[in-house]
Coordinates of C-alpha atoms in Angstrom, one line a residue:
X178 CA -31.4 -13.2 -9.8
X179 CA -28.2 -12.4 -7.7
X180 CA -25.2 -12.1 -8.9
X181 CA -23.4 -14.0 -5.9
X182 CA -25.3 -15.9 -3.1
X183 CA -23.2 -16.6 0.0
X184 CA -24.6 -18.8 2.8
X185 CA -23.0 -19.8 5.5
X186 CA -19.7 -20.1 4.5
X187 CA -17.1 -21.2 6.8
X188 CA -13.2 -21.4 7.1
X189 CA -10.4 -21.8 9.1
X190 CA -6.5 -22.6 9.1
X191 CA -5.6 -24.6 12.1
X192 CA -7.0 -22.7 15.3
X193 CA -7.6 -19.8 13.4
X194 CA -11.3 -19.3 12.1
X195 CA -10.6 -16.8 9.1
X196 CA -14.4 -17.2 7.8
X197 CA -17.5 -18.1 10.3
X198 CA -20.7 -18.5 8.9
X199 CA -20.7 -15.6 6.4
X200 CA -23.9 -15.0 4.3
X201 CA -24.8 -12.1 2.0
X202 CA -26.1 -11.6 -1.7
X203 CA -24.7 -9.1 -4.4
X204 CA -27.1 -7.9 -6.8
X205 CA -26.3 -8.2 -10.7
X206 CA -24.8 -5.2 -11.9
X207 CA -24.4 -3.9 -8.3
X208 CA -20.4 -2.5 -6.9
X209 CA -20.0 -4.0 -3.5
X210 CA -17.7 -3.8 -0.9
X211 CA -15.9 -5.8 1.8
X212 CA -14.4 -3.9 4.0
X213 CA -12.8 -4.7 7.5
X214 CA -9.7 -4.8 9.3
X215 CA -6.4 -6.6 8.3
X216 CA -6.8 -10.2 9.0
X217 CA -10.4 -10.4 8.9
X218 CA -11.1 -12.6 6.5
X219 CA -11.6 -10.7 3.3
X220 CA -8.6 -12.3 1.2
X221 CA -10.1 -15.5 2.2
X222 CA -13.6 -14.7 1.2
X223 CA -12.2 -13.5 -2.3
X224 CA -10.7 -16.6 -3.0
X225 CA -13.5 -19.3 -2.1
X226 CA -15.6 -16.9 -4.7
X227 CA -12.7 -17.3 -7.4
X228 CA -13.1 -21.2 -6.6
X229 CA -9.0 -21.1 -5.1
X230 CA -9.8 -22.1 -2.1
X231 CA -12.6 -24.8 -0.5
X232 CA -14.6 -23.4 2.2
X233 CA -14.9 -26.0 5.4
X234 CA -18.8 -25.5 5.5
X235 CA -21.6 -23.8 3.7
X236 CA -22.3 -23.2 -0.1
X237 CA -21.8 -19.7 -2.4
X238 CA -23.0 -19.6 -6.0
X239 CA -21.5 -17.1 -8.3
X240 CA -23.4 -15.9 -11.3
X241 CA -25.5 -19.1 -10.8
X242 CA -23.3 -21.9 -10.6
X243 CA -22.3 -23.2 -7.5
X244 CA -18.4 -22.7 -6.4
X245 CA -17.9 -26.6 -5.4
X246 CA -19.2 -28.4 -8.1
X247 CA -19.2 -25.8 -11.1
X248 CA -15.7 -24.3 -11.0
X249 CA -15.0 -24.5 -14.4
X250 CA -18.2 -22.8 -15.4
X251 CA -17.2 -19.8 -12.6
X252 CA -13.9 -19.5 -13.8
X253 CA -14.7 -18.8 -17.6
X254 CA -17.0 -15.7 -15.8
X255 CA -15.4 -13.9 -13.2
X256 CA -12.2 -11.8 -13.5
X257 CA -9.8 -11.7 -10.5
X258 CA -7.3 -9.4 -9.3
X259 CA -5.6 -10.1 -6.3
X260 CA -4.2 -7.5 -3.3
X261 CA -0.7 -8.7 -4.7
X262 CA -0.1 -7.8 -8.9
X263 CA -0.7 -10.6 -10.5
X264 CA 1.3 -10.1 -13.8
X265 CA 4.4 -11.8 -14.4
X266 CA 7.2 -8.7 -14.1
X267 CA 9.1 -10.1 -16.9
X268 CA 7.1 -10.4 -19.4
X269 CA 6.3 -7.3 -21.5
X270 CA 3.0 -5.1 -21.2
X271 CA 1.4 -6.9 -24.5
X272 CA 2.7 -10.6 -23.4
X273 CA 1.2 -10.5 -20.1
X274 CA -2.1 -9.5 -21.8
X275 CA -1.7 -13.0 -24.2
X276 CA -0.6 -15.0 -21.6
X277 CA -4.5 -14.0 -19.4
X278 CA -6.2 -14.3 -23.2
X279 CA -4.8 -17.7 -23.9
X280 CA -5.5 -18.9 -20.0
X281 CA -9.3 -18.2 -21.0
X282 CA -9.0 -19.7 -24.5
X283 CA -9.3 -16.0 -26.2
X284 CA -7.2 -13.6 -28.0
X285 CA -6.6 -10.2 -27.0
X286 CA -8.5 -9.7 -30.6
X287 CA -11.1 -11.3 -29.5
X288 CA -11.5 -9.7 -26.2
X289 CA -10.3 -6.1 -27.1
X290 CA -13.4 -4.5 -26.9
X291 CA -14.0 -5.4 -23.3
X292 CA -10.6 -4.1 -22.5
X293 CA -10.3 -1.0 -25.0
X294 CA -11.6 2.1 -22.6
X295 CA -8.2 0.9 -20.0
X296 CA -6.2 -0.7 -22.4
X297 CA -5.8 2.0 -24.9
X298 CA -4.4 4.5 -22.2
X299 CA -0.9 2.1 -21.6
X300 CA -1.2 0.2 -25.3
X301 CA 1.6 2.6 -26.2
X302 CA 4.1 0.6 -23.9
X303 CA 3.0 -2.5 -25.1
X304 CA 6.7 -3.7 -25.6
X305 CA 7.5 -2.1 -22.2
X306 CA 8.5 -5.1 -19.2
X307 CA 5.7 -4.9 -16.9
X308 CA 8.1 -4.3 -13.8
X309 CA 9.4 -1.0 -15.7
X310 CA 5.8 0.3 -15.2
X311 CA 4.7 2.4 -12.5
X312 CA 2.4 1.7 -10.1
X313 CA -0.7 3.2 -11.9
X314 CA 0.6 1.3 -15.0
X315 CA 0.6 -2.2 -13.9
X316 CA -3.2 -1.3 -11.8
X317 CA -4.2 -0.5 -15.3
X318 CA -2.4 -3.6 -17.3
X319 CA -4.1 -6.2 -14.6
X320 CA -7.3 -4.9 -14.6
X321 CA -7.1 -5.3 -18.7
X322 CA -6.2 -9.4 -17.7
X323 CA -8.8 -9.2 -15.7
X324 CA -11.5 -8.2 -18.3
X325 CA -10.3 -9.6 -21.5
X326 CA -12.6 -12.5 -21.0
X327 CA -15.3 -10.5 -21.0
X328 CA -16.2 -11.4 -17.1
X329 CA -19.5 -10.8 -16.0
X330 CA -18.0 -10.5 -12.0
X331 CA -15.0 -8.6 -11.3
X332 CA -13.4 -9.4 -7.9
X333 CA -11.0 -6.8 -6.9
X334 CA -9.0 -7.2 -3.9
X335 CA -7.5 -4.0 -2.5
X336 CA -6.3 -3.1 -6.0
X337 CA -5.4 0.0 -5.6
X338 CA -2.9 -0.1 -2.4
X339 CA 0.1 1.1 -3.5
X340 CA -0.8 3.8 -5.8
X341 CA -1.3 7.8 -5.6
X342 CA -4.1 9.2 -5.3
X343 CA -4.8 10.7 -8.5
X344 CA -4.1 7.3 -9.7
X345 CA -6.9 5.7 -7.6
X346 CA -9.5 8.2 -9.0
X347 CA -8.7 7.4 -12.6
X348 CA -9.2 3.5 -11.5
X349 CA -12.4 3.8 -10.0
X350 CA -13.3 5.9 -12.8
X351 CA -13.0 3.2 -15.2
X352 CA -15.0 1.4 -12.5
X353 CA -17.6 3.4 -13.3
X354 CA -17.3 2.6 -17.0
X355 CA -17.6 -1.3 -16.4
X356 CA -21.2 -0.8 -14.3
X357 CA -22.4 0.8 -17.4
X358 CA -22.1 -2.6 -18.9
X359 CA -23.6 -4.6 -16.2
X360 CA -20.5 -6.2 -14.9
X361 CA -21.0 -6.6 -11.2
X362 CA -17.9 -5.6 -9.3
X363 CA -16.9 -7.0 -5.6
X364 CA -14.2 -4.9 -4.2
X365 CA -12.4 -4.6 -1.1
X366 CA -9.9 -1.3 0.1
X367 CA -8.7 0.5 3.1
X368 CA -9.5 3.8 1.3
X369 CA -12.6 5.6 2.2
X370 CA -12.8 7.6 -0.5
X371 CA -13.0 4.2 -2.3
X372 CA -15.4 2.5 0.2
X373 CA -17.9 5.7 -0.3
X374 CA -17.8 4.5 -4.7
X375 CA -19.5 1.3 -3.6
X376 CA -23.3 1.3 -3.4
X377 CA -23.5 -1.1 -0.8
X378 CA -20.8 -2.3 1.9
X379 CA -20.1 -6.0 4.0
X380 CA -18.4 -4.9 7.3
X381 CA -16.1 -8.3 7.8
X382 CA -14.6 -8.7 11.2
X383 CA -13.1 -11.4 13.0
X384 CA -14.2 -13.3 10.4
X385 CA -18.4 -12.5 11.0
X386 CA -20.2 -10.0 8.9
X387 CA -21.3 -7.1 11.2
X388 CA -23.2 -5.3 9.2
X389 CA -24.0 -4.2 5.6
X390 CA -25.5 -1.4 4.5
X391 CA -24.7 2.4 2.3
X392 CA -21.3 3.2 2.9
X393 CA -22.0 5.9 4.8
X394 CA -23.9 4.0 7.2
X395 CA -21.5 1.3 8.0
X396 CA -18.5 3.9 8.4
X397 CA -20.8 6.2 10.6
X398 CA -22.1 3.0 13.0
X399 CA -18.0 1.4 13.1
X400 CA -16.4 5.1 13.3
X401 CA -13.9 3.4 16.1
X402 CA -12.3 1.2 13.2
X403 CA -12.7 3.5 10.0
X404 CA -12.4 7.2 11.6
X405 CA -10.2 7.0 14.6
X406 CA -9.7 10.1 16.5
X407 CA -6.7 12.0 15.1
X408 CA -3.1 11.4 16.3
X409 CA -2.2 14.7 18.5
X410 CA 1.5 15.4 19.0
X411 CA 2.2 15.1 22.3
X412 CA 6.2 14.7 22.8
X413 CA 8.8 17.5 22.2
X414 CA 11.7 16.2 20.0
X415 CA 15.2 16.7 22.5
X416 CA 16.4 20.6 22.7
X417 CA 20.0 19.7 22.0
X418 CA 18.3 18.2 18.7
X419 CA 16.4 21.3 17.7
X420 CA 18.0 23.1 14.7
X421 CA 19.9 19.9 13.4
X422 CA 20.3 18.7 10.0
X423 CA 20.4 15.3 9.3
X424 CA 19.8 15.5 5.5
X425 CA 21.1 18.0 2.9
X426 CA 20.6 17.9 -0.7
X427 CA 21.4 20.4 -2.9
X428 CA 21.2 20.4 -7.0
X429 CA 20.3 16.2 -6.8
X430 CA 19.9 14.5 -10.4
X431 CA 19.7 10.8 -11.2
X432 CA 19.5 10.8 -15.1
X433 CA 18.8 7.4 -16.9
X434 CA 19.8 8.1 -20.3
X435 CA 18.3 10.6 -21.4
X436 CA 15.3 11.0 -19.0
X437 CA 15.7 12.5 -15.5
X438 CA 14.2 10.8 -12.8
X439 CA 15.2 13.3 -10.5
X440 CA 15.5 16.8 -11.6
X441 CA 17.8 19.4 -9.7
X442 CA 15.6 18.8 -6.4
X443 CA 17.4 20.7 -3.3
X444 CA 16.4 20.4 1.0
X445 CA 17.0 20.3 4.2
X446 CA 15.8 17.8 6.8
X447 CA 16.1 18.3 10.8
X448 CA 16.5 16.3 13.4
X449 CA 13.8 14.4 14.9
X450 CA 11.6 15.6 12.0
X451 CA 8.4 13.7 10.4
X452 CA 9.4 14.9 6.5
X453 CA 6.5 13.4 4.3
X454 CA 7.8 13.2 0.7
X455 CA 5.3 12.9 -2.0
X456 CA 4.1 13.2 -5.1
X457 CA 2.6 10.6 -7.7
X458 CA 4.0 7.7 -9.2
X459 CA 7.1 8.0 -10.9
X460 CA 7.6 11.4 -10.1
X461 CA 11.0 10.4 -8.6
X462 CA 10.1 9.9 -4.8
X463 CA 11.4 6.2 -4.8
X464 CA 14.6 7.1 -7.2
X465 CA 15.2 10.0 -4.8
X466 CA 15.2 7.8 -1.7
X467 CA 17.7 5.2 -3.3
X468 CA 19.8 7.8 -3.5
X469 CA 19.7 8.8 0.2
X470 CA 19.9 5.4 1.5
X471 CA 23.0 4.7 -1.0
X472 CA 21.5 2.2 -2.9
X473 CA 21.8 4.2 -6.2
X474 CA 24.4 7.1 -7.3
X475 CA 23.4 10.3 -8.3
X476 CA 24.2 11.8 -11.6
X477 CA 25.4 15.1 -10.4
X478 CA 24.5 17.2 -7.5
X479 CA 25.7 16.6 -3.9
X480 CA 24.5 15.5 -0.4
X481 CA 24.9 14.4 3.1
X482 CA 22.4 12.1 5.4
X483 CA 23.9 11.7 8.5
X484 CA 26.9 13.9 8.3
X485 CA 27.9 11.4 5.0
X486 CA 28.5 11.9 1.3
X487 CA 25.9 9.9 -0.1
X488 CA 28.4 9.8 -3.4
X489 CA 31.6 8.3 -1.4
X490 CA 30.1 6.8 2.1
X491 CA 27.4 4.7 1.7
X492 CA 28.4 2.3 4.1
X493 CA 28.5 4.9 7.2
X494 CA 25.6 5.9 5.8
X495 CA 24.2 2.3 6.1
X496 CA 25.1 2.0 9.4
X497 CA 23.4 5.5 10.9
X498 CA 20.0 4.5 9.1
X499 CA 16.7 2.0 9.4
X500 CA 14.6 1.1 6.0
X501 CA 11.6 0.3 5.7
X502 CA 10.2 -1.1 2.1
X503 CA 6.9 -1.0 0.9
X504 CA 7.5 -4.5 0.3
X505 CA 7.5 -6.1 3.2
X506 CA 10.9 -6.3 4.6
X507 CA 10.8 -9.7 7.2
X508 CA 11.7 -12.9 6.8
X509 CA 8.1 -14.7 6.9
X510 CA 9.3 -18.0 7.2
X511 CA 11.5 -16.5 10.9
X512 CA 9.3 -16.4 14.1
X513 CA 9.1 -12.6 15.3
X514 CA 11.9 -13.3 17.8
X515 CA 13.9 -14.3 15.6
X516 CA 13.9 -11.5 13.0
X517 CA 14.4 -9.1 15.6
X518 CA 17.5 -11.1 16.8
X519 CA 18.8 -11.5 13.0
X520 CA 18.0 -7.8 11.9
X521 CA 19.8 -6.8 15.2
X522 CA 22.8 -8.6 15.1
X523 CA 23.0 -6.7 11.5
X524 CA 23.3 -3.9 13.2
X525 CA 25.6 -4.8 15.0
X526 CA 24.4 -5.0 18.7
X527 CA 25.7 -7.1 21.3
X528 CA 24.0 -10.3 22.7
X529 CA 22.9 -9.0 26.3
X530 CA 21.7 -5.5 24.3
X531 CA 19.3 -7.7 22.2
X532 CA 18.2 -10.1 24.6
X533 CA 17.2 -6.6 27.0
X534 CA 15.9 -4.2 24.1
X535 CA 13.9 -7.4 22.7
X536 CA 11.7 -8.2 25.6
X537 CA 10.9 -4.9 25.9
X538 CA 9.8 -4.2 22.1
X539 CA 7.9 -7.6 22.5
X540 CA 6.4 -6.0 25.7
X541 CA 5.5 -2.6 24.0
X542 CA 3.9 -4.4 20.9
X543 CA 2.2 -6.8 22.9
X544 CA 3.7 -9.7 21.1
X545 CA 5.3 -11.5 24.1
X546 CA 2.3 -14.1 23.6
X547 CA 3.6 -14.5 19.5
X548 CA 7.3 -14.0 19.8
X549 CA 7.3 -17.9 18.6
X550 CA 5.0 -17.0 16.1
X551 CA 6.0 -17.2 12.4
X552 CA 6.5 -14.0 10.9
X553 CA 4.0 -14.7 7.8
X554 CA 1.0 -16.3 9.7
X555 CA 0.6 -12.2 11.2
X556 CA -1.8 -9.9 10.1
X557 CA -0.2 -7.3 7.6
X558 CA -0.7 -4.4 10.5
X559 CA 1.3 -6.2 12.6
X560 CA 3.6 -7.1 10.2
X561 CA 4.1 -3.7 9.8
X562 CA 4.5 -2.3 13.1
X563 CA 7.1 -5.5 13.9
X564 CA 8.8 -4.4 10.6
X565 CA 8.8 -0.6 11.7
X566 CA 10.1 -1.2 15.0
X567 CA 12.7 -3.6 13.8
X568 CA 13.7 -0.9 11.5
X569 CA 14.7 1.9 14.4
X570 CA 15.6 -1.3 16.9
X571 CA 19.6 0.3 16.9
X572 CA 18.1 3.7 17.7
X573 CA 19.7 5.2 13.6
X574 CA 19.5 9.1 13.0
X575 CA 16.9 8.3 10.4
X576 CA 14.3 5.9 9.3
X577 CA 13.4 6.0 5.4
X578 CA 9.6 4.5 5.1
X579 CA 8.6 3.8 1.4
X580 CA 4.8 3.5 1.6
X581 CA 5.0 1.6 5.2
X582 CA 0.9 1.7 5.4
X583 CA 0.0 0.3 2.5
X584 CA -3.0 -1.7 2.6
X585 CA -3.7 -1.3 6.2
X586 CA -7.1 0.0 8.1
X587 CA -7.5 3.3 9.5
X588 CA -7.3 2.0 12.8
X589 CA -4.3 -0.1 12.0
X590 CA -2.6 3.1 10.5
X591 CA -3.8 5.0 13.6
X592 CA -1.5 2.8 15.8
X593 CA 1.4 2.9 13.5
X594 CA 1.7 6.9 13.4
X595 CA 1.9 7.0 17.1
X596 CA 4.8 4.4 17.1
X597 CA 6.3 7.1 14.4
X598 CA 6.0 9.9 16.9
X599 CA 7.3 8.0 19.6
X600 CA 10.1 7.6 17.7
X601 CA 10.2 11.0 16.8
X602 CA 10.6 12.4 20.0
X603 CA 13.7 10.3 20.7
X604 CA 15.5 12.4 18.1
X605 CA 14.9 9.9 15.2
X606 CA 14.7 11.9 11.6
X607 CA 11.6 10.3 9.8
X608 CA 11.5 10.5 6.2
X609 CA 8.2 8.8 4.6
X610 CA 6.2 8.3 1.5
X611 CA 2.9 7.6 1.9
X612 CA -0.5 7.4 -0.3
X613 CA -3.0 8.5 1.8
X614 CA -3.3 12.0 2.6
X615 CA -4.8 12.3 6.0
X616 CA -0.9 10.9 6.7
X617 CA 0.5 14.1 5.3
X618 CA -1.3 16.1 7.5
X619 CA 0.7 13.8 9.9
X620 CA 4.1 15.2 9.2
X621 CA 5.7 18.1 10.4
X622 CA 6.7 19.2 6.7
X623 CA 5.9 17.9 3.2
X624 CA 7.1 18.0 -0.1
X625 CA 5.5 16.9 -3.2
X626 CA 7.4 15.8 -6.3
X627 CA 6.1 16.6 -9.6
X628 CA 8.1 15.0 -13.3
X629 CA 11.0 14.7 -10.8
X630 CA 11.1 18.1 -9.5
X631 CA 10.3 19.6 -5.9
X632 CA 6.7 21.5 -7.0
X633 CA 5.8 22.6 -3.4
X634 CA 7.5 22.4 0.1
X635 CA 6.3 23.4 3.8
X636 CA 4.4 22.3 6.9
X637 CA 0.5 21.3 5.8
X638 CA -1.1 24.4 6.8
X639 CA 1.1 26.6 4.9
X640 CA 0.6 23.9 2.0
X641 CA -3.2 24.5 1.8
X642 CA -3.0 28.4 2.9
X643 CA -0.8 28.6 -0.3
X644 CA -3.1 26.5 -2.8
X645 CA -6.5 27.5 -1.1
X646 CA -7.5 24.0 -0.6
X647 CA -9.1 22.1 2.3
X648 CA -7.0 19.2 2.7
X649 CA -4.1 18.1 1.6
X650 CA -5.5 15.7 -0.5
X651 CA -7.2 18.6 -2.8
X652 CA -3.6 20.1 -2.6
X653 CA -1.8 16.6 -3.6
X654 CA -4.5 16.3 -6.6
X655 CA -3.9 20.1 -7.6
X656 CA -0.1 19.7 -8.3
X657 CA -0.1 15.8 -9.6
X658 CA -2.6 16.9 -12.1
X659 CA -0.2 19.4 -13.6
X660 CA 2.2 16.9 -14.9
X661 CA 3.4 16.8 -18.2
X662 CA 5.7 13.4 -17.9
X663 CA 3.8 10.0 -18.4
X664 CA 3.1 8.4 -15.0
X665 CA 5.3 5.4 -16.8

């Protein structure tokens, strides 16, 4: 018997059809994925299975019981964890844990040997908030509410977006754990190191299923969507910019007691330069970047951005940068004009400047048929780019971009990246974290952070000339691995 049995299944919000006619099986025991662009459907899919949401037509059953009529029976089986954390940030590491036991009328007694092979590598910080924890951390504390029912299906929607690479592998390690005991795992990512764990894929576009088949298959027969052609750099960055710094650090700390987040790290950054800053989670990249932007004061150590003291001008500072979060930065509940209009007039721009420089950013993202749009009824890629652009709208010296892909398709990414080295050649400093390592190769020069220390530093090539590695994931993997501090 199959473990899931989709047939037909339908769904749409208004004039959007986010689901039409969707059939497939999983097979018990079997890891499958769902794979497809942003806004195809997947997230919508995950949640008819979960018995969230209704579907407008056709039926699903899910380890035999039909997702309608049998919810309660489905619920008591599956484990869930959503593309957004699902743990409550304020509640510690061990009460979080409770809070998913008691929801599924267990204890974490009862359940502890389903969780123990994940569980026992954070229970240490079981009194630890889970928003202190690191990305890895909380990936590793909801996948232990996610099993401590002792699920026989585990839906996993794009859990690991967000986290480092070394990270991921340990997750979909402990994947590999779970199909030892017959737990049949759906999961969707926009990782293809990820899609290649699963033994069978569901390509989901447009809400349709185009195909399903080995991994390999389906990324080989849709190469346009999951292996675009690489970004070449094409545009020159100003000559009166060459040989510019726009960033100095030198001898940077930001203690916390006694623990340094960022250890004595010093750099340079030029103008019109695509710096990638890396390194694993809480190795200090985000405390770092605080720091630069004047959110945060150092403990000792100097620097400038801009031509500013980030210890004594942080509001010139403000003024001469864009931000970009990895949490999405927009107001959803704005249309797109209207964020642009709001995020410029923060800035500071005059009326006739945005009404001009607005038409033609709606022009350039092909928008002008969604300016009246709301902000959250976008795909997430375009979210993105619309945040992105909104970012550099005042034309700053720099752009900061914590993680700005996350989550989003190859394709999607593709498309981003060029926007990046458009900006780029206006003389635009860009200064970006990022996950995925294909980006690195992206930048013009990379660092990589290691227990809040600068471990390596130059352009990629020189990066994997000088640790005899292939990529620079291989080089990313090297140097994380040789931590010492917990990833907490």
């Amino acid at each position: 018997m199959n473990a899931i049995e989709v047939n037909g299944i339908s769904k749409s919000y208004k004039r959007v059809k986010a689901l039409d006619e969707v059939s497939f099986s999983v097979g018990k025991g079997e890891v499958f994925g769902l794979i497809g662009p942003d806004g195809a459907g997947k997230t919508t899919l995950f949640r008819i299975l979960c018995t969230l949401l209704l579907a407008d037509q056709g039926t699903a059953m899910v380890d035999g019981y039909d997702v309608v009529r049998q919810m309660s029976e489905i619920r008591s089986r599956v484990g869930y964890m959503p593309g957004r954390f699902s743990l409550y940030q304020d509640l510690t590491v061990r009460e979080n844990l409770e809070f998913f036991a008691t929801l599924f009328g267990t204890t974490v007694e009862e359940g502890y040997d389903s969780i123990r092979a994940v569980y026992s590598q954070i229970e240490r910080f079981a009194n630890r908030k889970a928003g202190a924890l690191s990305g890895g951390m909380k990936q590793k504390l909801a996948l232990s509410c996610a099993l401590v029912h002792s699920p026989s299906i585990l839906f996993l929607d794009e859990p690991t977006t967000g986290v480092d690479p070394v990270s991921r592998k340990e997750f979909w390690e402990m994947l590999g754990t779970l199909k030892e005991r017959d737990i049949t795992i759906v999961a969707s990512t926009p990782y293809l190191d990820e899609v290649r764990c699963c033994e069978r894929v569901a390509f989901l576009h447009e809400g349709k299923i185009q195909g399903i088949d080995k991994p390999d298959i389906i990324l080989d027969r849709f190469s346009d969507i999951f292996n675009p052609p690489p970004i070449v750099k094409s545009v020159a960055v100003p000559q009166q910019h060459v040989g510019q710094n726009v960033i100095e650090v030198s001898h940077l700390v930001k203690a916390f007691g006694t623990f340094h987040a960022v250890d004595d790290i010093s750099f340079c950054v030029k103008r019109g330069e695509i710096f990638g800053f890396l390194g694993a989670n809480g190795a200090g990249k985000t405390t770092a970047m605080h720091m630069l932007t004047g959110l945060n004061q150092p403990t000792s150590g100097t620097g400038t951005v801009a031509g500013f003291d980030i210890r004594t001008e942080h509001e010139q500072i403000k003024r001469h940068i864009g931000y970009m979060s990895q949490r999405f930065s927009l107001y959803e509940d704005l249309t797109v004009k209207e964020n642009i209009r709001l995020f410029a007039g923060i800035y500071g721009m005059s009326d006739e400047e945005i009404a001009r420089k607005t038409d033609q950013l709606l022009e350039q993202l092909r928008f002008s048929a969604h300016k009246d749009d709301l902000v959250g009824s976008l795909p997430l890629g375009w979210k993105q780019k619309l945040a992105f652009s909104v970012s550099i709208f005042h034309e700053p010296d720099i752009v900061f971009l914590d993680e700005p892909t996350g989550g989003v398709d190859p394709a999607t990414r593709r498309q981003f990246w060029e926007l990046i080295y458009e900006a780029a050649g206006r003389g635009i400093t860009v200064f970006v974290t990022t996950h995925y390592m294909d980006e690195a190769e992206y930048c013009d020069r990379i660092s990589i952070m290691v227990d809040g220390k600068i471990s390596a530093m130059g352009t990629p090539k020189e990066l994997k000339r000088q640790y005899h590695q292939p990529d620079m994931d291989h080089v990313f993997t090297y140097l994380a691995r040789q931590a010492t501090r917990s990833s907490d």
